[in-house]
mmCIF file of C-alpha atoms in Angstrom:
data_model
loop_
_atom_site.group_PDB
_atom_site.id
_atom_site.type_symbol
_atom_site.label_atom_id
_atom_site.label_comp_id
_atom_site.label_asym_id
_atom_site.label_seq_id
_atom_site.Cartn_x
_atom_site.Cartn_y
_atom_site.Cartn_z
ATOM 1 C CA MET A 1 10.957 -7.891 94.628
ATOM 2 C CA VAL A 2 14.794 -6.706 94.298
ATOM 3 C CA VAL A 3 16.400 -5.324 91.708
ATOM 4 C CA LYS A 4 20.578 -5.264 91.221
ATOM 5 C CA GLU A 5 23.141 -5.564 88.196
ATOM 6 C CA SER A 6 24.027 -8.499 86.171
ATOM 7 C CA ALA A 7 26.526 -10.736 87.210
ATOM 8 C CA VAL A 8 27.290 -11.516 83.078
ATOM 9 C CA ARG A 9 28.918 -9.184 81.147
ATOM 10 C CA VAL A 10 27.968 -8.912 77.696
ATOM 11 C CA VAL A 11 29.978 -6.209 75.510
ATOM 12 C CA ARG A 12 28.652 -4.421 71.790
ATOM 13 C CA ALA A 13 30.878 -4.460 69.522
ATOM 14 C CA ALA A 14 30.637 -3.509 65.709
ATOM 15 C CA ARG A 15 31.916 -4.200 61.949
ATOM 16 C CA ALA A 16 31.362 -3.069 58.289
ATOM 17 C CA GLU A 17 30.027 -5.729 56.281
ATOM 18 C CA ASP A 18 27.532 -5.757 53.517
ATOM 19 C CA GLY A 19 27.684 -2.162 53.025
ATOM 20 C CA ALA A 20 26.728 -1.186 56.749
ATOM 21 C CA CYS A 21 27.945 -1.484 60.257
ATOM 22 C CA ARG A 22 26.576 -4.342 62.077
ATOM 23 C CA HIS A 23 26.715 -5.036 65.834
ATOM 24 C CA LEU A 24 27.616 -8.036 67.667
ATOM 25 C CA LEU A 25 27.378 -9.125 71.239
ATOM 26 C CA VAL A 26 30.742 -10.958 72.732
ATOM 27 C CA TRP A 27 30.426 -12.736 76.743
ATOM 28 C CA ARG A 28 33.819 -13.429 77.262
ATOM 29 C CA ALA A 29 33.078 -16.062 79.797
ATOM 30 C CA GLY A 30 36.463 -17.417 80.209
ATOM 31 C CA PRO A 31 37.769 -20.772 81.506
ATOM 32 C CA GLY A 32 35.513 -23.274 83.445
ATOM 33 C CA TRP A 33 32.394 -23.190 81.841
ATOM 34 C CA ARG A 34 30.186 -25.986 80.098
ATOM 35 C CA MET A 35 27.936 -25.179 77.667
ATOM 36 C CA VAL A 36 25.023 -26.622 75.778
ATOM 37 C CA SER A 37 24.019 -24.803 72.560
ATOM 38 C CA SER A 38 22.064 -25.496 68.876
ATOM 39 C CA GLY A 39 24.251 -22.554 68.075
ATOM 40 C CA VAL A 40 25.756 -22.996 64.056
ATOM 41 C CA LEU A 41 29.365 -23.122 65.539
ATOM 42 C CA GLY A 42 30.413 -24.360 68.765
ATOM 43 C CA GLY A 43 26.687 -26.202 69.135
ATOM 44 C CA GLY A 44 26.505 -29.487 71.122
ATOM 45 C CA LEU A 45 27.545 -29.773 74.526
ATOM 46 C CA GLY A 46 31.661 -28.983 76.317
ATOM 47 C CA GLU A 47 33.311 -27.115 78.112
ATOM 48 C CA ARG A 48 33.550 -22.984 75.956
ATOM 49 C CA CYS A 49 34.792 -19.739 76.891
ATOM 50 C CA TRP A 50 32.895 -17.447 75.215
ATOM 51 C CA VAL A 51 29.726 -16.516 73.460
ATOM 52 C CA LEU A 52 29.327 -14.620 70.175
ATOM 53 C CA ASN A 53 25.785 -13.250 68.883
ATOM 54 C CA ALA A 54 26.273 -11.841 65.423
ATOM 55 C CA GLN A 55 23.760 -9.481 63.830
ATOM 56 C CA VAL A 56 23.797 -10.148 59.881
ATOM 57 C CA ARG A 57 22.016 -8.349 56.969
ATOM 58 C CA PRO A 58 18.425 -9.445 56.086
ATOM 59 C CA GLY A 59 18.267 -12.027 53.483
ATOM 60 C CA TYR A 60 21.272 -13.778 54.284
ATOM 61 C CA ALA A 61 22.304 -16.126 52.290
ATOM 62 C CA ARG A 62 25.831 -16.989 53.088
ATOM 63 C CA MET A 63 26.360 -21.070 52.753
ATOM 64 C CA ASP A 64 29.121 -20.885 55.407
ATOM 65 C CA PRO A 65 27.485 -19.307 58.181
ATOM 66 C CA ALA A 66 30.628 -21.187 61.408
ATOM 67 C CA GLU A 67 33.078 -20.036 58.966
ATOM 68 C CA HIS A 68 31.695 -16.879 59.133
ATOM 69 C CA LEU A 69 31.585 -16.845 62.875
ATOM 70 C CA ALA A 70 34.989 -17.561 63.309
ATOM 71 C CA GLU A 71 35.887 -14.956 61.393
ATOM 72 C CA LEU A 72 33.804 -12.481 63.258
ATOM 73 C CA ALA A 73 35.232 -14.714 66.851
ATOM 74 C CA ALA A 74 39.353 -13.926 65.650
ATOM 75 C CA GLY A 75 37.804 -10.166 64.901
ATOM 76 C CA GLN A 76 37.018 -9.750 68.533
ATOM 77 C CA GLY A 77 39.885 -11.569 69.367
ATOM 78 C CA LEU A 78 37.889 -14.916 70.598
ATOM 79 C CA VAL A 79 40.298 -17.717 71.194
ATOM 80 C CA GLY A 80 39.607 -21.243 72.414
ATOM 81 C CA PRO A 81 36.340 -23.369 71.702
ATOM 82 C CA GLY A 82 33.227 -21.063 72.070
ATOM 83 C CA VAL A 83 29.671 -20.714 70.612
ATOM 84 C CA GLY A 84 28.387 -18.564 67.819
ATOM 85 C CA LEU A 85 24.907 -17.424 66.865
ATOM 86 C CA MET A 86 23.413 -15.435 64.366
ATOM 87 C CA THR A 87 20.469 -13.201 64.164
ATOM 88 C CA ALA A 88 18.777 -10.600 61.414
ATOM 89 C CA ALA A 89 16.974 -8.813 64.477
ATOM 90 C CA GLU A 90 18.899 -5.376 66.208
ATOM 91 C CA VAL A 91 20.980 -6.837 68.691
ATOM 92 C CA ASP A 92 21.167 -3.180 70.003
ATOM 93 C CA ASP A 93 17.369 -4.074 71.740
ATOM 94 C CA CYS A 94 18.276 -7.385 73.775
ATOM 95 C CA THR A 95 16.732 -7.735 76.924
ATOM 96 C CA TRP A 96 18.012 -9.357 79.966
ATOM 97 C CA ALA A 97 16.753 -10.499 83.530
ATOM 98 C CA GLU A 98 18.001 -12.223 86.056
ATOM 99 C CA ASP A 99 16.367 -14.655 88.765
ATOM 100 C CA GLY A 100 18.093 -15.888 91.570
ATOM 101 C CA GLY A 101 21.595 -15.226 90.276
ATOM 102 C CA VAL A 102 20.451 -16.966 86.674
ATOM 103 C CA THR A 103 21.147 -14.391 84.108
ATOM 104 C CA ALA A 104 19.065 -14.605 80.664
ATOM 105 C CA LEU A 105 20.156 -11.985 77.458
ATOM 106 C CA VAL A 106 17.609 -12.463 74.555
ATOM 107 C CA THR A 107 17.639 -10.853 71.048
ATOM 108 C CA ALA A 108 13.886 -11.205 69.592
ATOM 109 C CA GLY A 109 13.170 -10.634 66.104
ATOM 110 C CA ILE A 110 9.681 -12.497 64.756
ATOM 111 C CA GLY A 111 9.866 -11.887 61.147
ATOM 112 C CA VAL A 112 8.485 -15.064 60.520
ATOM 113 C CA ALA A 113 6.121 -16.526 63.326
ATOM 114 C CA LEU A 114 5.640 -20.233 63.269
ATOM 115 C CA TRP A 115 3.962 -23.590 65.401
ATOM 116 C CA ALA A 116 6.945 -25.854 65.123
ATOM 117 C CA ALA A 117 4.814 -28.892 64.160
ATOM 118 C CA ASP A 118 2.512 -27.070 61.204
ATOM 119 C CA PRO A 119 4.051 -28.787 58.392
ATOM 120 C CA ALA A 120 1.789 -26.870 56.117
ATOM 121 C CA ALA A 121 3.264 -23.199 57.311
ATOM 122 C CA GLU A 122 4.307 -21.461 54.458
ATOM 123 C CA PRO A 123 5.196 -18.004 55.682
ATOM 124 C CA ALA A 124 4.541 -15.248 52.768
ATOM 125 C CA GLY A 125 7.824 -12.687 51.834
ATOM 126 C CA TYR A 126 10.459 -13.043 54.091
ATOM 127 C CA ARG A 127 10.799 -10.652 57.416
ATOM 128 C CA PRO A 128 14.195 -10.756 59.162
ATOM 129 C CA GLY A 129 13.911 -12.123 62.528
ATOM 130 C CA THR A 130 14.984 -14.963 65.255
ATOM 131 C CA ILE A 131 14.701 -15.194 68.612
ATOM 132 C CA ASN A 132 18.246 -16.084 70.492
ATOM 133 C CA ILE A 133 18.333 -16.866 74.060
ATOM 134 C CA LEU A 134 21.766 -17.448 76.058
ATOM 135 C CA ALA A 135 21.006 -18.319 79.791
ATOM 136 C CA VAL A 136 24.152 -18.479 82.249
ATOM 137 C CA VAL A 137 23.418 -20.864 85.645
ATOM 138 C CA PRO A 138 26.310 -20.013 88.269
ATOM 139 C CA ALA A 139 26.539 -23.352 89.132
ATOM 140 C CA ALA A 140 27.818 -26.964 88.363
ATOM 141 C CA VAL A 141 25.006 -29.119 86.428
ATOM 142 C CA ALA A 142 25.304 -32.935 85.371
ATOM 143 C CA ASP A 143 25.195 -33.291 81.192
ATOM 144 C CA ALA A 144 21.696 -34.851 81.641
ATOM 145 C CA GLY A 145 20.536 -31.602 83.543
ATOM 146 C CA LEU A 146 22.260 -29.472 81.558
ATOM 147 C CA VAL A 147 20.372 -30.631 78.525
ATOM 148 C CA ASN A 148 17.148 -30.453 80.494
ATOM 149 C CA LEU A 149 18.017 -26.932 81.224
ATOM 150 C CA LEU A 150 17.781 -25.968 77.313
ATOM 151 C CA ALA A 151 14.370 -27.449 76.857
ATOM 152 C CA THR A 152 13.587 -25.648 80.106
ATOM 153 C CA ALA A 153 14.576 -22.451 78.456
ATOM 154 C CA THR A 154 12.862 -23.571 75.207
ATOM 155 C CA GLU A 155 9.442 -24.220 77.313
ATOM 156 C CA ALA A 156 9.684 -20.969 79.207
ATOM 157 C CA LYS A 157 9.993 -18.764 75.728
ATOM 158 C CA VAL A 158 7.124 -20.645 73.932
ATOM 159 C CA GLN A 159 5.327 -19.227 77.285
ATOM 160 C CA ALA A 160 6.459 -15.701 76.731
ATOM 161 C CA LEU A 161 5.614 -15.842 73.154
ATOM 162 C CA LEU A 162 1.858 -16.806 73.956
ATOM 163 C CA ASP A 163 1.809 -14.454 76.902
ATOM 164 C CA ALA A 164 3.195 -11.318 74.673
ATOM 165 C CA GLY A 165 -0.116 -12.128 72.315
ATOM 166 C CA TYR A 166 2.144 -14.021 69.975
ATOM 167 C CA ASP A 167 0.082 -17.436 68.303
ATOM 168 C CA CYS A 168 3.134 -19.400 67.355
ATOM 169 C CA SER A 169 6.216 -21.555 69.130
ATOM 170 C CA GLY A 170 9.092 -19.002 67.522
ATOM 171 C CA THR A 171 10.204 -18.909 64.346
ATOM 172 C CA PRO A 172 12.487 -20.902 61.792
ATOM 173 C CA SER A 173 15.965 -19.821 63.251
ATOM 174 C CA ASP A 174 15.713 -19.949 66.719
ATOM 175 C CA ALA A 175 18.691 -20.944 68.863
ATOM 176 C CA VAL A 176 19.941 -21.034 72.446
ATOM 177 C CA CYS A 177 22.715 -21.354 74.488
ATOM 178 C CA VAL A 178 23.319 -22.439 77.827
ATOM 179 C CA ALA A 179 26.007 -22.250 79.961
ATOM 180 C CA VAL A 180 26.854 -23.627 83.679
ATOM 181 C CA ARG A 181 30.073 -23.809 85.988
ATOM 182 C CA THR A 182 32.078 -27.040 85.398
ATOM 183 C CA ALA A 183 32.465 -27.356 89.253
ATOM 184 C CA SER A 184 30.565 -25.269 91.937
ATOM 185 C CA PRO A 185 32.420 -21.754 92.600
ATOM 186 C CA ASP A 186 31.713 -22.014 96.616
ATOM 187 C CA ASP A 187 32.360 -25.912 96.706
ATOM 188 C CA PRO A 188 34.705 -27.530 93.764
ATOM 189 C CA GLY A 189 34.173 -30.680 95.571
ATOM 190 C CA ALA A 190 30.693 -30.783 95.836
ATOM 191 C CA PRO A 191 28.833 -32.750 93.091
ATOM 192 C CA ALA A 192 26.967 -31.033 89.999
ATOM 193 C CA ASP A 193 23.746 -30.732 90.038
ATOM 194 C CA PRO A 194 21.344 -33.605 88.206
ATOM 195 C CA PHE A 195 18.485 -31.672 87.450
ATOM 196 C CA GLY A 196 17.438 -28.710 85.011
ATOM 197 C CA GLY A 197 13.635 -29.482 84.707
ATOM 198 C CA PRO A 198 11.046 -26.356 85.333
ATOM 199 C CA ARG A 199 10.705 -27.783 89.280
ATOM 200 C CA SER A 200 14.278 -27.937 89.923
ATOM 201 C CA LEU A 201 16.403 -25.303 91.713
ATOM 202 C CA TRP A 202 18.449 -23.865 88.767
ATOM 203 C CA GLY A 203 15.561 -24.667 86.111
ATOM 204 C CA ALA A 204 13.119 -23.057 88.020
ATOM 205 C CA ARG A 205 15.085 -19.919 88.318
ATOM 206 C CA LEU A 206 16.151 -20.118 84.376
ATOM 207 C CA ALA A 207 12.511 -20.300 83.136
ATOM 208 C CA ARG A 208 11.408 -17.781 85.131
ATOM 209 C CA ALA A 209 14.767 -14.801 83.800
ATOM 210 C CA VAL A 210 14.257 -16.767 79.915
ATOM 211 C CA TYR A 211 10.324 -15.887 80.590
ATOM 212 C CA ARG A 212 10.802 -12.164 80.993
ATOM 213 C CA ALA A 213 13.571 -11.948 78.852
ATOM 214 C CA VAL A 214 11.858 -13.285 76.087
ATOM 215 C CA ARG A 215 8.409 -11.559 76.853
ATOM 216 C CA GLU A 216 9.974 -8.064 76.676
ATOM 217 C CA GLY A 217 11.614 -8.604 73.827
ATOM 218 C CA ALA A 218 9.121 -10.131 71.716
ATOM 219 C CA GLU A 219 6.751 -7.090 73.171
ATOM 220 C CA SER A 220 9.577 -4.446 72.159
ATOM 221 C CA ASP A 221 10.089 -6.428 68.794
ATOM 222 C CA ARG A 222 6.019 -5.652 67.867
ATOM 223 C CA GLU A 223 6.912 -1.952 69.030
ATOM 224 C CA ARG A 224 9.711 -1.699 66.389
ATOM 225 C CA ARG A 225 8.220 -3.335 63.608
ATOM 226 C CA ALA A 226 5.306 -0.623 63.683
ATOM 227 C CA GLU A 227 7.933 2.281 63.380
ATOM 228 C CA GLY A 228 9.467 0.680 60.303
ATOM 229 C CA PRO A 229 12.846 -0.463 59.952
ATOM 230 C CA PRO A 230 15.883 1.112 61.205
ATOM 231 C CA VAL A 231 18.065 3.501 59.375
ATOM 232 C CA ALA A 232 21.331 1.434 58.897
ATOM 233 C CA HIS A 233 24.776 3.407 59.129
ATOM 234 C CA PRO A 234 27.266 2.459 56.705
ATOM 235 C CA VAL A 235 30.634 2.784 59.105
ATOM 236 C CA THR A 236 31.154 2.326 62.650
ATOM 237 C CA VAL A 237 31.356 4.758 65.147
ATOM 238 C CA PRO A 238 32.492 5.266 68.654
ATOM 239 C CA GLY A 239 28.995 4.310 69.743
ATOM 240 C CA CYS A 240 28.730 1.582 68.195
ATOM 241 C CA ARG A 241 31.368 -0.211 71.040
ATOM 242 C CA VAL A 242 28.869 -0.648 74.705
ATOM 243 C CA PRO A 243 31.114 -2.157 77.054
ATOM 244 C CA ASP A 244 28.446 -3.614 79.089
ATOM 245 C CA VAL A 245 24.662 -4.000 77.492
ATOM 246 C CA CYS A 246 23.033 -5.240 80.272
ATOM 247 C CA GLU A 247 24.270 -1.892 82.743
ATOM 248 C CA ALA A 248 23.172 -0.209 79.358
ATOM 249 C CA ARG A 249 19.785 -0.934 79.730
ATOM 250 C CA THR A 250 19.508 -0.642 83.136
ATOM 251 C CA GLY A 251 15.772 1.041 83.869
ATOM 252 C CA VAL A 252 15.022 -0.374 80.260
ATOM 253 C CA ALA A 253 15.117 -4.113 80.875
ATOM 254 C CA ALA A 254 13.720 -6.160 83.646
ATOM 255 C CA ARG A 255 16.144 -7.223 85.847
ATOM 256 C CA VAL A 256 14.068 -8.825 88.510
ATOM 257 C CA VAL A 257 15.853 -11.106 91.028
ATOM 258 C CA THR A 258 13.805 -13.645 93.130
ATOM 259 C CA GLY A 259 14.032 -16.784 95.487
#
């Protein structure tokens, strides 16, 4: 097993909203990336240059989440097309893992656990949560392969939840974003990899990274909920900003590289 630093730099920022300080994670990817995402802002498939994962209050009820995320992105100085995700989970407790150059960053809140195909599921009460996944692949992958990578990330998420002891496929509001290069950094003229399934080169690495990050996040979320709800502070303070959350969690998050 080899341990190394993350190649993806994600900043934690903050803003005052709804009477409390709310944190958000920002990856300024820059040009040269294609992404597929289920995010309400910038979802779908295309070139994107940033990803924002914003924590909102429990019981969030705004009916314009895309506009809200666009406002938050502008507040962070993000320009151009990007992806915006939301969660009521604590983004401070993000987990990450690497495998063969692939990075997975996860915020996990499992307040309402359910099976996707259970039409009779009626959760009792509201408990904040969402599992948001950002997976970054440092290689060019064709559109079909990119969509397959998204499916692979979802399959790895479910496997991790089951192995963490949860009887569910996720929460009602889970979201995912997978980023790949527009061209190979080492060989710009090389054809894009057509595959993204769990037995392809990049799919296998992505699956292992997502699995580790989701499993750790799910297990940590269980421990946090046993301790009760966190105490929110009303205004932002200098410690709210972290220049690199992966580096800050060194020694805490899974940073495994194989292959």
